[in-house]
Structure formats: C-alpha cells, structure tokens
Amino acid sequence: MRLAVIGTGYVGLVSGVCFSDLGNDVVCVDKLENKVDMLLQGISPIYEPGLEELIHKNKEQGRLNFTTNLAEAVQKSEIIIIAVGTPSLPNGQANLSFIEDAAKEIGQSLNNFKIIVTKSTVPVGTNEKIKQIISKYSQFPFEIASVPEFLREGTAVQDTLHPDRIIIGATSDYAKEKLIKLHSPLSENILVTDIRSAEMIKYASNAFLATKISFINEIANICEKVGADITQVASGMGYDKRIGSSFLKAGIGYGGSCFPKDTQALIQIAGQMDYDFKLLKSVVEVNHEQRFNIIRKLEALLGDLSERTIAIWGLSFKPETDDVRDAPAFEIINALLQRGAKVRAYDPIATENFKKCFTREEVQYCLGAQEAAVQADALCILTEWSEFKNISPEMIESWLTEPNLIDGRNIYSQEDLAKTKLNYYSIGRPNLNKGVKEIEPVLLL
Ligand code: UDX
C-alpha cells in the first residue's frame, strides 16, 4: 500500500519505518527541514534501538522516503496517517493545533479518495473534528479512522512490529478491511471498534498503567514503614493473572511524553463532561510526590543538604532513550539546588537533551559515571541504565567521600550491598544503614 505519515516524532517515524519494512511504500512528512535532511541522510533524530538500521535498509530498497512536501505525499498515497504531537496546554488539555493544521493541509491537498487515520493520542471526538476540517477544504470523498499507537520508547521498533493488539476505530466496511489488511502482518489480535471507543482505549490504557505505577509506589512507601520488601510483594502479587507482573516496579514515579500528558488530558476530558476523575487525580498527585522521596532519604542521611555534593546518575525518564520529557530528574535536581546542594550529573546519552531543557546553570555535567560520583557526599540513581547495574557497589563506595547511596530504581540487591559500608536507601525495601542512624520499621501490633 502507499502511505503518507504526517509527523516524524516517535510514533510517526517508527510507524512509518516499520510499515515500509513490511513492504509498503511510505513517505514520512515533517515541517522541519533539518529533520527531513537528517532522515534523508539515514540519520535518526531520536535514539531508538534498531531504528536507524531499518531506515537505511528501507531507504536503500526504495520503499521509504522523507519530505517536507505534505501535498505531494498526500496526493501519491492511499492512506494518510496523522502522527503529529498533541502536547499539553497549561491546563492539562491536549493541544490540538498541530492536528488541526495537518487536517487543513490534508484537506487542501486531496486529489481523490483517501483513508485518513489518526495515530496521535487525541481526546474523544477529535476524529470527528478532523473530518469537519478536511470537509471544509475538500470536495473529494474520504474516510476517517482512529488507530492508536501503544509503542514504548526504547523498545519502539519491537513494540510496533510485535504489538499486543491493534485497535482499529472505523466506520465503513471498506476502511475497516483496508486497515485490517495493512495491520494484519503485525498482530493476530485486531479489535475493530467505533471511532470514539478507539480514542478512549488509548487514554484508558495509559491511565491504567499509570495507576498501577502509583499504586505500587504507595505500597512501597507503606512497605518502608512496616518493614516489608516491595520487590517480594510485587512479585507475589504479579503471579495472580488478574493483576499481572508488569508495571509493578516501584521507583521514583513515571515520566516521559505520554503518561504525564495523557493522565492530565483524561482528567480534563472527564472534567469537561462534569465528571470528577478522583482516582486519576490521586494517581498524578502520588506520582509527583514520589519524586521527592529521593530528597527525603537524602535529608534523612545527610541532614542539611547545603554545600553537600550530590551525584546524580540518570537524566532520561527511563533507560534506552535520550528523551528527558517530564523526567523526575528535573524536579529532583531543582529541589537539590534550592537546598543549596552542589549537583554533579551523568547520563549515558541524555545529557545534551537535559541541558537544553534545564534552565539552571549550576549543575556540573560529567562525562562518566565515575567522574560524577568521585568525592560526592551521596549518589542518587534516578534511571536504571544497565551501565549503572554493571558498576559494583564496592566501586561506588571507593569513589564517594561519604558512603551514601540512594537507589531510586532498586537496581541493587541487599546481597550486593552486604560487602560494603554503604548506607543504602532504596524504594520500598528495608534501608541498609551502616553508620548514621537506623530508621526502625513501625510495628503495627
Ligand atoms: C508509555 C506506554 O507504555 C505506551 O504504551 C504508550 O504508547 C506511551 O507511554 P513510554 O512512556 O515510552 O510508554 O514508557 P514506559 O516503558 O511505559 O514507562 C513509562 C514510565 O513509567 C517511565 O518513567 C518508567 O520509569 C515508569 N515505570 C514503568 C515505572 O516506574 N514502573 C514500572 O513498573 C513501569
């Protein structure tokens, strides 16, 4: 099939590249000339394992192209996929201006019948709005459909090529059949729904996963108080098929481009219908507070943080990505600087992106994990990069001035720490305090 994909962000680029790998003729469109130039040279603007190789392969085989010319791309294609961003407005609502611009331009460009698919995460009813805008600018017939994308950063190619399910929200039998045919090489689990339900499935799925994370983080906080171990608790819960073991990793909360934005947007969508989504509001609040767990633990160990040197490992919101959008590192580092601490930070690949977005200049960015940790009074791990997992706690102990390790992602085991003198505070597990003061679990009798 001939496809045009509008927007070369995570969703658009990865979907476009993967569809070309399945043998379709794909042209990806973006307004940003330098991004399109990079892609034409085979360079991926995002770090995503396996993506650049697929760009090279499919470009060379003539199935994948990149352009800034939306009209031409639309005219040559049978299916147009809208994958532009829907960032948050200050009130949490999704900003639909990129979607509306794309719809207008598509309308102005139509030359015959097309199926227009939205992959961007959009509030319920947006596809109908897209239909109205396109109709305003075009006399040609077209069909709209909603096919939400569930890929995760860091495993985007794998997730796109092997998704758990495909949701196709469409009206006509023709659009349904065509889209089932396009997606059938990807999954056996194809669920065809109405358009509004497809739009809702994406928000509901992300909100549910965010809820799982905030839930396990609250259980972790309670575990700390009663002397239980969240790793064992989560593992015991996960064996129950009704609960499932994924998304039960306690830590310093979720970040990224989707969960924070989509939870806020769903709260807004509900609010506009006079529905107070209390549960989801609490999920967001718990997630926000969880980031400051790191600061509370540091203060328990060091007291006043002013003039203390704190090493930070990990700036991206999760490993295997250079994406720093809504990463917990922003608020944690900001809180440290506000308390007068000196911050030395290292990330395997996200430092440049972080620097661009973090406005305060006091942070010292380091080129290696060791450089950040040497002579620090404490080390905080904010992202579970495998590079960090491969550094032994003994090594960390030898680098630090004071033996304080705060592990915000539970990457080390208690056994790993046994041979060291490190004070080790993780999330939802008993503290290993070798020197300063023991925090006794509260005994509920
Ligand atoms: C998410 C959804 O998983 C994906 O389906 C959707 O399309 C986009 O949003 P992504 O943001 O790339 O994907 O990352 P994901 O792996 O889901 O992690 C999101 C955040 O949750 C990260 O900050 C991660 O650290 C955190 N997380 C995840 C936890 O804290 N605990 C967990 O058990 C799982």
CSV table of C-alpha atoms and ligand atoms in Angstrom, one decimal:
chain,number,residue,atom,x,y,z
A,1,MET,CA,0.0,0.0,0.0
A,2,ARG,CA,1.1,3.6,-0.5
A,3,LEU,CA,1.2,5.5,2.8
A,4,ALA,CA,1.9,9.1,3.9
A,5,VAL,CA,2.8,9.6,7.5
A,6,ILE,CA,2.4,13.2,8.8
A,7,GLY,CA,4.8,13.9,11.6
A,8,THR,CA,8.2,12.2,12.3
A,9,GLY,CA,8.1,12.1,16.1
A,10,TYR,CA,8.4,8.8,17.9
A,11,VAL,CA,5.0,7.5,16.7
A,12,GLY,CA,5.1,8.8,13.1
A,13,LEU,CA,8.7,7.9,12.4
A,14,VAL,CA,8.7,4.4,14.0
A,15,SER,CA,5.3,3.5,12.4
A,16,GLY,CA,6.4,4.8,9.0
A,17,VAL,CA,9.7,3.0,9.1
A,18,CYS,CA,8.0,-0.3,10.3
A,19,PHE,CA,5.2,-0.1,7.7
A,20,SER,CA,7.9,0.3,5.0
A,21,ASP,CA,9.7,-2.7,6.4
A,22,LEU,CA,6.5,-4.7,5.9
A,23,GLY,CA,6.7,-3.9,2.2
A,24,ASN,CA,4.5,-0.8,1.9
A,25,ASP,CA,5.6,2.4,0.1
A,26,VAL,CA,5.9,5.0,2.8
A,27,VAL,CA,6.7,8.7,2.7
A,28,CYS,CA,7.2,10.5,6.0
A,29,VAL,CA,6.4,14.2,6.1
A,30,ASP,CA,7.7,16.8,8.5
A,31,LYS,CA,7.7,20.6,8.5
A,32,LEU,CA,11.2,20.7,9.9
A,33,GLU,CA,13.7,20.8,7.0
A,34,ASN,CA,16.7,19.9,9.1
A,35,LYS,CA,15.0,16.9,10.5
A,36,VAL,CA,14.0,15.7,7.0
A,37,ASP,CA,17.6,16.4,5.8
A,38,MET,CA,18.9,14.2,8.6
A,39,LEU,CA,16.5,11.4,7.8
A,40,LEU,CA,17.3,11.6,4.0
A,41,GLN,CA,20.9,11.0,5.0
A,42,GLY,CA,19.8,8.0,7.0
A,43,ILE,CA,20.3,9.6,10.4
A,44,SER,CA,17.6,9.1,13.0
A,45,PRO,CA,16.7,12.3,15.0
A,46,ILE,CA,15.8,10.1,18.0
A,47,TYR,CA,17.8,7.4,19.8
A,48,GLU,CA,15.8,4.2,19.4
A,49,PRO,CA,17.4,0.7,19.2
A,50,GLY,CA,17.2,-0.8,15.7
A,51,LEU,CA,15.5,2.2,14.1
A,52,GLU,CA,18.5,3.7,12.1
A,53,GLU,CA,19.3,0.2,10.6
A,54,LEU,CA,15.7,0.0,9.4
A,55,ILE,CA,15.8,3.5,8.0
A,56,HIS,CA,18.9,2.6,6.0
A,57,LYS,CA,17.6,-0.7,4.7
A,58,ASN,CA,14.2,0.5,3.6
A,59,LYS,CA,15.5,3.7,2.1
A,60,GLU,CA,18.0,1.7,0.1
A,61,GLN,CA,15.3,-0.6,-1.1
A,62,GLY,CA,13.3,2.3,-2.3
A,63,ARG,CA,10.3,1.9,0.0
A,64,LEU,CA,10.9,4.7,2.4
A,65,ASN,CA,11.2,8.4,1.7
A,66,PHE,CA,11.1,11.7,3.6
A,67,THR,CA,9.8,15.1,2.5
A,68,THR,CA,8.6,18.5,3.7
A,69,ASN,CA,6.1,18.5,0.9
A,70,LEU,CA,2.8,17.4,2.5
A,71,ALA,CA,0.6,18.0,-0.5
A,72,GLU,CA,2.7,15.8,-2.8
A,73,ALA,CA,2.9,13.0,-0.2
A,74,VAL,CA,-0.8,13.0,0.3
A,75,GLN,CA,-1.6,13.0,-3.4
A,76,LYS,CA,0.5,10.0,-4.0
A,77,SER,CA,-0.9,7.9,-1.1
A,78,GLU,CA,-4.0,5.8,-0.5
A,79,ILE,CA,-3.8,6.0,3.3
A,80,ILE,CA,-2.7,9.1,5.2
A,81,ILE,CA,-1.6,8.6,8.8
A,82,ILE,CA,-1.7,11.6,11.1
A,83,ALA,CA,1.0,11.3,13.8
A,84,VAL,CA,1.7,14.8,14.9
A,85,GLY,CA,2.2,15.8,18.6
A,86,THR,CA,-0.6,16.6,21.0
A,87,PRO,CA,1.3,18.3,23.8
A,88,SER,CA,-0.3,19.5,27.0
A,89,LEU,CA,-1.7,23.0,27.3
A,90,PRO,CA,-1.0,24.8,30.6
A,91,ASN,CA,-4.4,23.5,31.9
A,92,GLY,CA,-3.6,19.9,31.0
A,93,GLN,CA,-5.8,19.7,28.0
A,94,ALA,CA,-4.4,18.3,24.8
A,95,ASN,CA,-3.2,21.0,22.4
A,96,LEU,CA,-4.8,20.0,19.1
A,97,SER,CA,-3.3,22.8,17.0
A,98,PHE,CA,-0.9,20.5,15.1
A,99,ILE,CA,-3.7,18.1,14.4
A,100,GLU,CA,-5.9,20.9,13.1
A,101,ASP,CA,-3.1,22.3,10.9
A,102,ALA,CA,-2.5,18.8,9.5
A,103,ALA,CA,-6.2,18.2,8.8
A,104,LYS,CA,-6.4,21.6,7.0
A,105,GLU,CA,-3.4,20.9,4.8
A,106,ILE,CA,-4.6,17.4,4.0
A,107,GLY,CA,-8.0,18.8,3.0
A,108,GLN,CA,-6.3,21.3,0.8
A,109,SER,CA,-4.2,18.6,-0.8
A,110,LEU,CA,-6.7,15.8,-1.5
A,111,ASN,CA,-6.9,14.7,-5.1
A,112,ASN,CA,-9.0,11.5,-4.8
A,113,PHE,CA,-10.5,9.1,-2.2
A,114,LYS,CA,-8.2,8.5,0.8
A,115,ILE,CA,-8.4,6.9,4.2
A,116,ILE,CA,-7.2,9.2,6.9
A,117,VAL,CA,-6.0,7.6,10.0
A,118,THR,CA,-5.2,9.3,13.3
A,119,LYS,CA,-2.4,7.7,15.3
A,120,SER,CA,-1.8,10.7,17.6
A,121,THR,CA,-3.3,10.4,21.1
A,122,VAL,CA,-6.4,12.6,20.8
A,123,PRO,CA,-9.4,13.4,23.0
A,124,VAL,CA,-12.7,11.6,22.3
A,125,GLY,CA,-14.4,13.3,19.4
A,126,THR,CA,-11.3,14.7,17.7
A,127,ASN,CA,-11.5,12.4,14.7
A,128,GLU,CA,-15.0,13.9,14.0
A,129,LYS,CA,-13.4,17.4,14.3
A,130,ILE,CA,-10.7,16.3,11.8
A,131,LYS,CA,-13.4,15.1,9.4
A,132,GLN,CA,-15.2,18.5,9.6
A,133,ILE,CA,-11.9,20.4,8.9
A,134,ILE,CA,-11.0,18.2,6.0
A,135,SER,CA,-14.5,18.5,4.5
A,136,LYS,CA,-14.3,22.3,4.8
A,137,TYR,CA,-11.3,22.3,2.4
A,138,SER,CA,-12.0,19.4,0.1
A,139,GLN,CA,-14.7,18.1,-2.2
A,140,PHE,CA,-13.1,14.7,-2.5
A,141,PRO,CA,-14.6,11.7,-0.6
A,142,PHE,CA,-12.5,10.3,2.3
A,143,GLU,CA,-12.9,8.1,5.4
A,144,ILE,CA,-11.5,8.8,8.8
A,145,ALA,CA,-10.3,6.2,11.3
A,146,SER,CA,-8.6,6.0,14.7
A,147,VAL,CA,-5.7,3.5,15.1
A,148,PRO,CA,-4.0,4.5,18.4
A,149,GLU,CA,-0.3,3.6,18.9
A,150,PHE,CA,0.9,1.9,22.1
A,151,LEU,CA,4.7,1.8,21.5
A,152,ARG,CA,7.1,2.5,24.3
A,153,GLU,CA,10.3,4.5,23.9
A,154,GLY,CA,13.4,2.4,23.9
A,155,THR,CA,11.5,-0.6,22.5
A,156,ALA,CA,9.5,1.3,19.9
A,157,VAL,CA,10.5,-0.8,16.9
A,158,GLN,CA,9.9,-4.1,18.7
A,159,ASP,CA,6.6,-2.8,20.1
A,160,THR,CA,5.4,-1.6,16.6
A,161,LEU,CA,6.4,-4.8,14.8
A,162,HIS,CA,5.0,-7.1,17.6
A,163,PRO,CA,2.2,-5.2,19.4
A,164,ASP,CA,-0.1,-6.9,22.0
A,165,ARG,CA,-3.1,-5.7,20.0
A,166,ILE,CA,-4.2,-3.4,17.2
A,167,ILE,CA,-7.2,-1.2,17.7
A,168,ILE,CA,-9.0,0.0,14.6
A,169,GLY,CA,-11.7,2.5,15.1
A,170,ALA,CA,-13.5,2.9,11.8
A,171,THR,CA,-17.0,3.3,10.3
A,172,SER,CA,-17.2,1.9,6.8
A,173,ASP,CA,-16.5,-1.7,5.9
A,174,TYR,CA,-14.1,-0.5,3.2
A,175,ALA,CA,-11.9,1.4,5.7
A,176,LYS,CA,-12.1,-1.5,8.2
A,177,GLU,CA,-11.0,-4.1,5.6
A,178,LYS,CA,-8.2,-1.9,4.2
A,179,LEU,CA,-6.8,-1.2,7.7
A,180,ILE,CA,-7.1,-4.8,8.9
A,181,LYS,CA,-5.1,-5.8,5.7
A,182,LEU,CA,-2.4,-3.1,6.5
A,183,HIS,CA,-2.0,-4.2,10.1
A,184,SER,CA,-2.6,-8.0,9.9
A,185,PRO,CA,1.2,-8.8,9.5
A,186,LEU,CA,1.7,-7.2,12.9
A,187,SER,CA,-0.7,-9.0,15.2
A,188,GLU,CA,-3.5,-11.6,15.3
A,189,ASN,CA,-5.2,-9.5,17.9
A,190,ILE,CA,-7.1,-6.9,15.9
A,191,LEU,CA,-10.0,-5.3,17.6
A,192,VAL,CA,-12.4,-3.2,15.4
A,193,THR,CA,-14.3,-0.6,17.4
A,194,ASP,CA,-16.2,2.6,16.8
A,195,ILE,CA,-14.0,5.7,16.5
A,196,ARG,CA,-14.8,7.2,19.9
A,197,SER,CA,-14.1,3.9,21.7
A,198,ALA,CA,-10.7,3.6,19.9
A,199,GLU,CA,-9.8,7.1,21.0
A,200,MET,CA,-10.8,6.3,24.6
A,201,ILE,CA,-8.9,2.9,24.6
A,202,LYS,CA,-5.6,4.8,24.3
A,203,TYR,CA,-6.3,7.2,27.2
A,204,ALA,CA,-7.8,4.4,29.4
A,205,SER,CA,-4.8,2.1,28.8
A,206,ASN,CA,-2.2,4.8,29.7
A,207,ALA,CA,-4.2,5.9,32.7
A,208,PHE,CA,-4.5,2.3,33.9
A,209,LEU,CA,-0.8,1.7,33.6
A,210,ALA,CA,0.0,5.0,35.4
A,211,THR,CA,-2.4,3.9,38.1
A,212,LYS,CA,-0.5,0.6,38.5
A,213,ILE,CA,2.7,2.5,39.0
A,214,SER,CA,1.3,5.0,41.5
A,215,PHE,CA,-0.4,2.1,43.4
A,216,ILE,CA,2.8,0.1,43.7
A,217,ASN,CA,4.7,3.2,44.7
A,218,GLU,CA,2.3,3.8,47.5
A,219,ILE,CA,2.5,0.2,48.6
A,220,ALA,CA,6.3,0.6,48.5
A,221,ASN,CA,6.0,3.7,50.8
A,222,ILE,CA,4.0,1.6,53.2
A,223,CYS,CA,6.4,-1.3,53.0
A,224,GLU,CA,9.2,1.1,54.2
A,225,LYS,CA,7.1,1.9,57.2
A,226,VAL,CA,6.2,-1.7,58.1
A,227,GLY,CA,9.5,-3.3,57.2
A,228,ALA,CA,8.3,-5.3,54.2
A,229,ASP,CA,10.1,-5.6,50.8
A,230,ILE,CA,8.3,-4.2,47.8
A,231,THR,CA,10.2,-6.4,45.4
A,232,GLN,CA,8.9,-9.5,47.1
A,233,VAL,CA,5.4,-8.0,47.5
A,234,ALA,CA,5.2,-7.1,43.8
A,235,SER,CA,6.5,-10.5,42.7
A,236,GLY,CA,3.9,-12.2,44.9
A,237,MET,CA,1.1,-10.0,43.6
A,238,GLY,CA,2.2,-10.4,40.0
A,239,TYR,CA,1.7,-14.2,39.9
A,240,ASP,CA,-2.0,-13.5,40.1
A,241,LYS,CA,-3.0,-13.4,36.4
A,242,ARG,CA,-5.7,-10.9,37.2
A,243,ILE,CA,-3.1,-8.5,38.4
A,244,GLY,CA,-0.1,-9.4,36.2
A,245,SER,CA,3.5,-8.8,37.0
A,246,SER,CA,4.3,-5.9,34.6
A,247,PHE,CA,4.2,-2.2,35.7
A,248,LEU,CA,4.7,-3.1,39.3
A,249,LYS,CA,8.2,-1.8,39.6
A,250,ALA,CA,8.4,0.7,42.4
A,251,GLY,CA,10.6,3.7,42.0
A,252,ILE,CA,10.5,7.5,41.8
A,253,GLY,CA,7.5,7.6,39.5
A,254,TYR,CA,6.7,7.7,35.9
A,255,GLY,CA,7.7,10.4,33.4
A,256,GLY,CA,8.0,10.6,29.7
A,257,SER,CA,6.0,12.1,26.9
A,258,CYS,CA,2.8,10.0,27.4
A,259,PHE,CA,1.7,9.1,30.9
A,260,PRO,CA,2.0,12.6,32.4
A,261,LYS,CA,0.3,14.2,29.4
A,262,ASP,CA,-2.4,11.6,28.9
A,263,THR,CA,-3.4,11.3,32.5
A,264,GLN,CA,-3.8,15.1,32.7
A,265,ALA,CA,-5.7,15.1,29.4
A,266,LEU,CA,-8.1,12.4,30.6
A,267,ILE,CA,-8.8,14.3,33.8
A,268,GLN,CA,-9.6,17.3,31.6
A,269,ILE,CA,-11.8,15.3,29.2
A,270,ALA,CA,-13.8,13.9,32.2
A,271,GLY,CA,-14.0,17.4,33.8
A,272,GLN,CA,-15.4,18.8,30.6
A,273,MET,CA,-18.2,16.3,31.0
A,274,ASP,CA,-18.7,17.3,34.6
A,275,TYR,CA,-17.1,14.1,35.8
A,276,ASP,CA,-14.6,14.3,38.6
A,277,PHE,CA,-12.0,11.6,37.9
A,278,LYS,CA,-10.9,11.4,41.5
A,279,LEU,CA,-8.8,8.2,41.2
A,280,LEU,CA,-6.7,9.5,38.3
A,281,LYS,CA,-6.2,12.8,40.1
A,282,SER,CA,-4.7,10.9,43.0
A,283,VAL,CA,-2.5,8.9,40.7
A,284,VAL,CA,-1.0,12.1,39.3
A,285,GLU,CA,-0.5,13.5,42.8
A,286,VAL,CA,1.1,10.4,44.2
A,287,ASN,CA,3.4,10.3,41.1
A,288,HIS,CA,4.5,13.9,41.8
A,289,GLU,CA,5.2,13.3,45.5
A,290,GLN,CA,7.1,10.1,44.8
A,291,ARG,CA,9.9,12.1,43.1
A,292,PHE,CA,10.7,13.8,46.4
A,293,ASN,CA,11.2,10.5,48.1
A,294,ILE,CA,14.9,10.9,47.0
A,295,ILE,CA,15.2,14.2,48.8
A,296,ARG,CA,13.6,12.9,52.0
A,297,LYS,CA,16.0,10.0,52.0
A,298,LEU,CA,19.0,12.2,51.4
A,299,GLU,CA,17.9,14.5,54.2
A,300,ALA,CA,17.5,11.5,56.5
A,301,LEU,CA,21.1,10.6,55.8
A,302,LEU,CA,22.8,14.0,55.5
A,303,GLY,CA,20.6,16.4,57.3
A,304,ASP,CA,21.0,19.9,55.7
A,305,LEU,CA,22.0,19.5,52.1
A,306,SER,CA,23.5,22.9,51.6
A,307,GLU,CA,27.1,22.8,50.3
A,308,ARG,CA,26.8,19.0,50.0
A,309,THR,CA,27.9,17.4,46.8
A,310,ILE,CA,25.3,15.1,45.3
A,311,ALA,CA,26.0,12.9,42.3
A,312,ILE,CA,23.1,12.0,40.0
A,313,TRP,CA,23.1,9.0,37.7
A,314,GLY,CA,20.4,9.1,35.1
A,315,LEU,CA,18.6,12.1,33.5
A,316,SER,CA,16.4,10.4,31.0
A,317,PHE,CA,12.9,9.4,32.2
A,318,LYS,CA,13.8,5.8,31.6
A,319,PRO,CA,16.7,3.8,30.2
A,320,GLU,CA,17.4,3.2,26.5
A,321,THR,CA,16.2,6.6,25.5
A,322,ASP,CA,17.6,10.1,25.3
A,323,ASP,CA,14.2,11.5,26.0
A,324,VAL,CA,14.0,13.7,29.1
A,325,ARG,CA,10.4,14.9,28.8
A,326,ASP,CA,8.9,15.1,32.3
A,327,ALA,CA,11.9,13.1,33.7
A,328,PRO,CA,11.9,13.0,37.5
A,329,ALA,CA,15.5,14.3,37.3
A,330,PHE,CA,14.2,17.9,36.6
A,331,GLU,CA,12.3,18.3,39.9
A,332,ILE,CA,14.8,16.3,41.9
A,333,ILE,CA,17.8,18.4,40.8
A,334,ASN,CA,15.8,21.6,41.1
A,335,ALA,CA,14.9,20.7,44.7
A,336,LEU,CA,18.6,19.9,45.5
A,337,LEU,CA,19.8,23.2,44.1
A,338,GLN,CA,17.1,25.0,46.1
A,339,ARG,CA,18.5,23.4,49.2
A,340,GLY,CA,22.0,24.7,48.3
A,341,ALA,CA,23.5,21.4,47.2
A,342,LYS,CA,26.1,21.0,44.5
A,343,VAL,CA,24.9,18.7,41.8
A,344,ARG,CA,27.1,16.6,39.5
A,345,ALA,CA,25.1,14.7,36.9
A,346,TYR,CA,25.8,12.0,34.4
A,347,ASP,CA,23.6,10.1,31.9
A,348,PRO,CA,24.9,7.7,29.2
A,349,ILE,CA,23.1,9.6,26.4
A,350,ALA,CA,20.5,12.1,27.6
A,351,THR,CA,22.8,14.8,29.0
A,352,GLU,CA,22.6,17.1,25.9
A,353,ASN,CA,18.8,17.0,25.8
A,354,PHE,CA,18.7,17.6,29.5
A,355,LYS,CA,21.0,20.6,29.3
A,356,LYS,CA,18.8,22.1,26.6
A,357,CYS,CA,15.7,21.9,28.8
A,358,PHE,CA,17.1,22.5,32.3
A,359,THR,CA,17.4,26.3,32.7
A,360,ARG,CA,19.6,26.5,35.8
A,361,GLU,CA,23.3,26.6,35.1
A,362,GLU,CA,24.7,25.4,38.5
A,363,VAL,CA,24.7,21.7,37.5
A,364,GLN,CA,28.0,20.2,36.7
A,365,TYR,CA,27.5,17.7,33.9
A,366,CYS,CA,30.0,14.8,33.8
A,367,LEU,CA,31.3,12.6,31.0
A,368,GLY,CA,31.3,9.4,33.0
A,369,ALA,CA,29.6,7.8,36.0
A,370,GLN,CA,32.8,7.7,38.0
A,371,GLU,CA,33.5,11.4,37.4
A,372,ALA,CA,30.1,12.3,38.8
A,373,ALA,CA,30.5,10.0,41.9
A,374,VAL,CA,34.1,10.8,42.9
A,375,GLN,CA,34.2,12.8,46.1
A,376,ALA,CA,30.4,13.2,46.3
A,377,ASP,CA,28.6,13.0,49.7
A,378,ALA,CA,25.9,10.8,48.2
A,379,LEU,CA,25.0,9.2,44.9
A,380,CYS,CA,21.4,9.1,43.7
A,381,ILE,CA,20.3,6.7,40.9
A,382,LEU,CA,17.4,8.1,39.0
A,383,THR,CA,17.4,5.9,35.9
A,384,GLU,CA,18.0,2.2,35.7
A,385,TRP,CA,20.6,2.2,32.8
A,386,SER,CA,22.4,-1.2,32.5
A,387,GLU,CA,25.7,0.7,32.6
A,388,PHE,CA,24.9,1.5,36.3
A,389,LYS,CA,23.9,-2.0,37.1
A,390,ASN,CA,27.3,-3.2,35.9
A,391,ILE,CA,29.1,-0.9,38.4
A,392,SER,CA,29.7,-2.7,41.7
A,393,PRO,CA,28.7,-1.1,45.0
A,394,GLU,CA,32.3,-1.6,46.2
A,395,MET,CA,33.4,0.6,43.3
A,396,ILE,CA,30.8,3.2,44.2
A,397,GLU,CA,32.0,3.1,47.9
A,398,SER,CA,35.6,3.7,46.8
A,399,TRP,CA,34.5,6.8,44.8
A,400,LEU,CA,32.3,8.6,47.3
A,401,THR,CA,33.5,10.8,50.1
A,402,GLU,CA,30.7,9.7,52.3
A,403,PRO,CA,29.2,6.2,51.8
A,404,ASN,CA,25.6,7.2,50.9
A,405,LEU,CA,23.7,5.5,48.0
A,406,ILE,CA,20.1,6.3,47.2
A,407,ASP,CA,18.8,3.9,44.6
A,408,GLY,CA,15.6,5.4,43.2
A,409,ARG,CA,15.1,2.4,40.9
A,410,ASN,CA,16.0,-0.5,43.1
A,411,ILE,CA,18.8,-1.7,40.8
A,412,TYR,CA,21.0,-3.3,43.5
A,413,SER,CA,20.1,-6.2,45.8
A,414,GLN,CA,20.7,-6.2,49.5
A,415,GLU,CA,23.3,-9.0,48.9
A,416,ASP,CA,25.2,-6.7,46.5
A,417,LEU,CA,25.4,-4.2,49.3
A,418,ALA,CA,26.4,-6.6,52.1
A,419,LYS,CA,30.1,-6.4,51.5
A,420,THR,CA,30.2,-2.6,51.6
A,421,LYS,CA,29.9,0.0,54.2
A,422,LEU,CA,27.4,2.0,52.1
A,423,ASN,CA,24.3,3.4,53.7
A,424,TYR,CA,21.8,2.1,51.1
A,425,TYR,CA,18.3,3.5,50.8
A,426,SER,CA,16.1,2.2,48.0
A,427,ILE,CA,12.4,2.4,47.4
A,428,GLY,CA,10.0,0.2,49.4
A,429,ARG,CA,12.8,-2.0,50.8
A,430,PRO,CA,14.5,-2.0,54.2
A,431,ASN,CA,17.2,0.6,54.5
A,432,LEU,CA,20.7,-0.7,55.0
A,433,ASN,CA,22.2,1.9,57.3
A,434,LYS,CA,25.7,1.1,58.3
A,435,GLY,CA,26.6,4.2,60.2
A,436,VAL,CA,24.4,7.1,60.7
A,437,LYS,CA,21.2,6.2,62.3
A,438,GLU,CA,18.8,3.3,61.9
A,439,ILE,CA,15.2,4.0,60.9
A,440,GLU,CA,13.2,1.3,62.7
A,441,PRO,CA,10.1,0.0,61.0
A,442,VAL,CA,6.9,1.0,62.7
A,443,LEU,CA,5.5,-2.1,64.3
A,444,LEU,CA,1.7,-2.3,63.9
A,445,LEU,CA,0.6,-4.6,66.8
B,1,UDX,C1,4.1,4.5,27.6
B,1,UDX,C2,3.2,3.3,27.3
B,1,UDX,O1,3.8,2.2,27.9
B,1,UDX,C3,3.0,3.2,25.8
B,1,UDX,O2,2.1,2.1,25.6
B,1,UDX,C4,2.4,4.5,25.3
B,1,UDX,O3,2.2,4.4,23.9
B,1,UDX,C5,3.3,5.6,25.6
B,1,UDX,O4,3.5,5.7,27.0
B,1,UDX,P1,6.7,5.1,27.5
B,1,UDX,O5,6.4,6.4,28.1
B,1,UDX,O6,7.7,5.0,26.3
B,1,UDX,O7,5.4,4.3,27.0
B,1,UDX,O8,7.4,4.2,28.6
B,1,UDX,P2,7.1,3.1,29.6
B,1,UDX,O9,8.1,2.0,29.5
B,1,UDX,O10,5.7,2.7,29.6
B,1,UDX,O11,7.4,3.8,31.0
B,1,UDX,C6,6.8,5.0,31.4
B,1,UDX,C7,7.3,5.5,32.7
B,1,UDX,O12,6.8,4.6,33.8
B,1,UDX,C8,8.8,5.5,32.9
B,1,UDX,O13,9.1,6.7,33.5
B,1,UDX,C9,9.1,4.3,33.7
B,1,UDX,O14,10.3,4.5,34.5
B,1,UDX,C10,7.9,4.2,34.6
B,1,UDX,N1,7.6,2.9,35.1
B,1,UDX,C11,7.2,1.9,34.2
B,1,UDX,C12,7.7,2.6,36.5
B,1,UDX,O15,8.0,3.5,37.3
B,1,UDX,N2,7.4,1.3,36.9
B,1,UDX,C13,7.0,0.3,36.1
B,1,UDX,O16,6.8,-0.8,36.6
B,1,UDX,C14,6.9,0.6,34.7
